Coordinates of C-alpha atoms in Angstrom, one line a residue:
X1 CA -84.7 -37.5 -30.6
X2 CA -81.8 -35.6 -30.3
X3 CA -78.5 -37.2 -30.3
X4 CA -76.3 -36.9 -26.8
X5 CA -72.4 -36.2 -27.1
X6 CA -70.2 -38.2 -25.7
X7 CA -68.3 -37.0 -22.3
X8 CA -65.2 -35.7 -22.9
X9 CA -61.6 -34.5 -21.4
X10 CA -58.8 -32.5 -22.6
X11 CA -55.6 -34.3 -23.8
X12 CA -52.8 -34.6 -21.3
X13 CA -50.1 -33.1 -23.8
X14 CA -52.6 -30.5 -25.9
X15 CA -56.0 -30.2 -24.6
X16 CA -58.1 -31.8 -27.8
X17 CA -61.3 -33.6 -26.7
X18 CA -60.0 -37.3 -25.6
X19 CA -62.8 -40.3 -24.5
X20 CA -63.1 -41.0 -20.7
X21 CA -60.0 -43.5 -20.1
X22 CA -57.6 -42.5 -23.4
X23 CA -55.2 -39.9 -21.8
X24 CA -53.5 -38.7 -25.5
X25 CA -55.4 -37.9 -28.7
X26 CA -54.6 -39.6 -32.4
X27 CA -52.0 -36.2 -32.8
X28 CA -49.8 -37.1 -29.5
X29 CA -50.4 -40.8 -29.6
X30 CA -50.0 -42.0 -33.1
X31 CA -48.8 -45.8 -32.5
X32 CA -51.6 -46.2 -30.1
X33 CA -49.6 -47.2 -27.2
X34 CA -50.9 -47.6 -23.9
X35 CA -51.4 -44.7 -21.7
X36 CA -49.4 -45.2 -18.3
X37 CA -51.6 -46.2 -15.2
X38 CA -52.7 -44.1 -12.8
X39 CA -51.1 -46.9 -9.9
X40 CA -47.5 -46.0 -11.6
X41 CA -47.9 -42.3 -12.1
X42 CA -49.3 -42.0 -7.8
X43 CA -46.4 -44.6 -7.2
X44 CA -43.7 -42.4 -9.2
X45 CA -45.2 -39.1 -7.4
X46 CA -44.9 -41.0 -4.1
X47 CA -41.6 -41.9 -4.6
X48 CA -40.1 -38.5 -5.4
X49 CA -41.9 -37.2 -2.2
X50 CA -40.7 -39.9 0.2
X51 CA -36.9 -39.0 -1.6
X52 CA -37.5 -35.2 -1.4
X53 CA -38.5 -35.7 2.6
X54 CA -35.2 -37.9 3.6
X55 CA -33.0 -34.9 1.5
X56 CA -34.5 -32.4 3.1
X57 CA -33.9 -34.4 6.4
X58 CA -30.4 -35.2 5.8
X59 CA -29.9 -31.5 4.7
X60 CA -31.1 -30.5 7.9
X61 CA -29.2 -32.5 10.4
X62 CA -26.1 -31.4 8.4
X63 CA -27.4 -27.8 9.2
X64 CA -27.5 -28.8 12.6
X65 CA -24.2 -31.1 12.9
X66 CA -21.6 -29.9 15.4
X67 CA -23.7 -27.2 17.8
X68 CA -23.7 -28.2 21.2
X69 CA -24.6 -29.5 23.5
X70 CA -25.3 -26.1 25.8
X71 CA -24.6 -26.4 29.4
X72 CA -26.6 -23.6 30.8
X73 CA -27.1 -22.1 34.2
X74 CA -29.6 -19.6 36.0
X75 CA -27.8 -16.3 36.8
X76 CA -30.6 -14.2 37.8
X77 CA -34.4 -14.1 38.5
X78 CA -36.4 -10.4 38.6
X79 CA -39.5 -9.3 38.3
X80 CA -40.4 -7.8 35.2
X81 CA -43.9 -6.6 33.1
X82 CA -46.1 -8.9 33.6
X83 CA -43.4 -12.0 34.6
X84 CA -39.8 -12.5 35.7
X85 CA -36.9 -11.5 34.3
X86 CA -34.2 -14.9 34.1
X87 CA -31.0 -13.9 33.3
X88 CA -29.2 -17.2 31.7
X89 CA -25.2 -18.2 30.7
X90 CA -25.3 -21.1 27.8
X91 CA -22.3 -22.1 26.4
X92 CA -21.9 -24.4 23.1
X93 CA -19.6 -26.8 23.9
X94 CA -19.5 -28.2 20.3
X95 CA -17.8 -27.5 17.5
X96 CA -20.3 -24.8 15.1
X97 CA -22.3 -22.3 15.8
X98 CA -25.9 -23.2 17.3
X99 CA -29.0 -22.0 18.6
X100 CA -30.7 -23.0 21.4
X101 CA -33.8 -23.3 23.1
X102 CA -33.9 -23.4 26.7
X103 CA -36.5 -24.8 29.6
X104 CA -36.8 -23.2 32.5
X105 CA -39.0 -24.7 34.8
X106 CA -39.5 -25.5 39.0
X107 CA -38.0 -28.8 39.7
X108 CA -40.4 -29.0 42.7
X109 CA -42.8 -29.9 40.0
X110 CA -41.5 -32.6 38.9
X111 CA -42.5 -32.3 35.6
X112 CA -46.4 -31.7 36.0
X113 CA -45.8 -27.7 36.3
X114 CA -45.5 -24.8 33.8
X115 CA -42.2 -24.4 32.0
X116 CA -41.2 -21.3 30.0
X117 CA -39.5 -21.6 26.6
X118 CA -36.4 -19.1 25.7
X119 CA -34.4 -19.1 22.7
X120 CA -30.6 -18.2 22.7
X121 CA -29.0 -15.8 20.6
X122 CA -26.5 -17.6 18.4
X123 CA -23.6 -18.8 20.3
X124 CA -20.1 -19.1 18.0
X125 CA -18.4 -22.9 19.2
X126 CA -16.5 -22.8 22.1
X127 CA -18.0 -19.3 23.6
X128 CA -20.6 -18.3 26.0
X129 CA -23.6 -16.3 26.2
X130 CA -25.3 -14.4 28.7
X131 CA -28.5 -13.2 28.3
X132 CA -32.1 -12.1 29.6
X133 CA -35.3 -12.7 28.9
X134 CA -38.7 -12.0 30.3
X135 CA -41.2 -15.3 30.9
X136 CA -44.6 -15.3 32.0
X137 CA -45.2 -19.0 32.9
X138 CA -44.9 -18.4 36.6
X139 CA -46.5 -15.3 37.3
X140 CA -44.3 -12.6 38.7
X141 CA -42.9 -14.2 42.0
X142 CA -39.7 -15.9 42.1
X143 CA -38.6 -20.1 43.0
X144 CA -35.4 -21.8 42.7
X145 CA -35.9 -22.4 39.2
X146 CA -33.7 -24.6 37.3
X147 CA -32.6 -24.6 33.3
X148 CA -32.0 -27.6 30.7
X149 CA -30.6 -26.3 27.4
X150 CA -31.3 -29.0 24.3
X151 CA -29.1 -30.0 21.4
X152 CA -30.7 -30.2 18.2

């Protein structure tokens, strides 16, 4: 009969055959100390992500602090290539510079109806912008649309 090895794994620290269960070899663990549990090493891991995601968070409202809020109105509707042309003035009322995305939609809709989706240039605080953009939501023929510009 011929003899079956025992399963091994590589040492965490240098790779030399280790039994299931024993994370460091004789080498790297020579006072025989317990090896850490995998419940603290998933806990530690999930700690520095949950930290990571409210820095990144903070970070980015900090980015964000100060822009707006744009006031925005509806110069101009046109047709266009394959949709209208809406011509819009935003202005950013706050105290950065900001980007900003802006809704246009029909307010006989109330809500339930398409809306298109344009994004400002950058607007320095304190100025205003006016600028076109072509949607395709509504076809090519003209309403009384109104826009909302967000703060972000």
């Amino acid at each position: 009969m011929t003899a079956v090895p025992e399963p091994t794994h590589g040492c965490a620290r240098c790779g030399e055959p280790v039994a299931p269960g024993v994370g460091l070899c004789e080498q790297c663990n020579p006072l025989g100390l317990r090896d850490v549990a995998s419940s603290q090493a998933h806990g530690t891991v999930f700690v520095a992500v949950a930290l990571a995601i409210v820095a990144l968070a903070v970070v980015a409202r900090l980015a964000v602090a100060g822009a707006g809020p744009f006031p925005a109105t509806l110069d101009a509707i046109a047709p266009a290539d394959g949709g209208l042309a809406v011509t819009l003035t935003v202005t950013n009322d706050g105290s950065s510079t900001g980007q900003t995305t802006c809704r246009v939609f029909d307010p006989v809709d109330q809500g339930g109806g398409p809306s298109a989706f344009v994004v400002s240039p950058r607007i320095e605080a304190g100025q205003r912008v006016t600028f076109t953009s072509t949607v395709t939501a509504f076809g090519s023929v003209g309403r009384a649309f109104q826009v909302e510009c967000r703060t972000p």
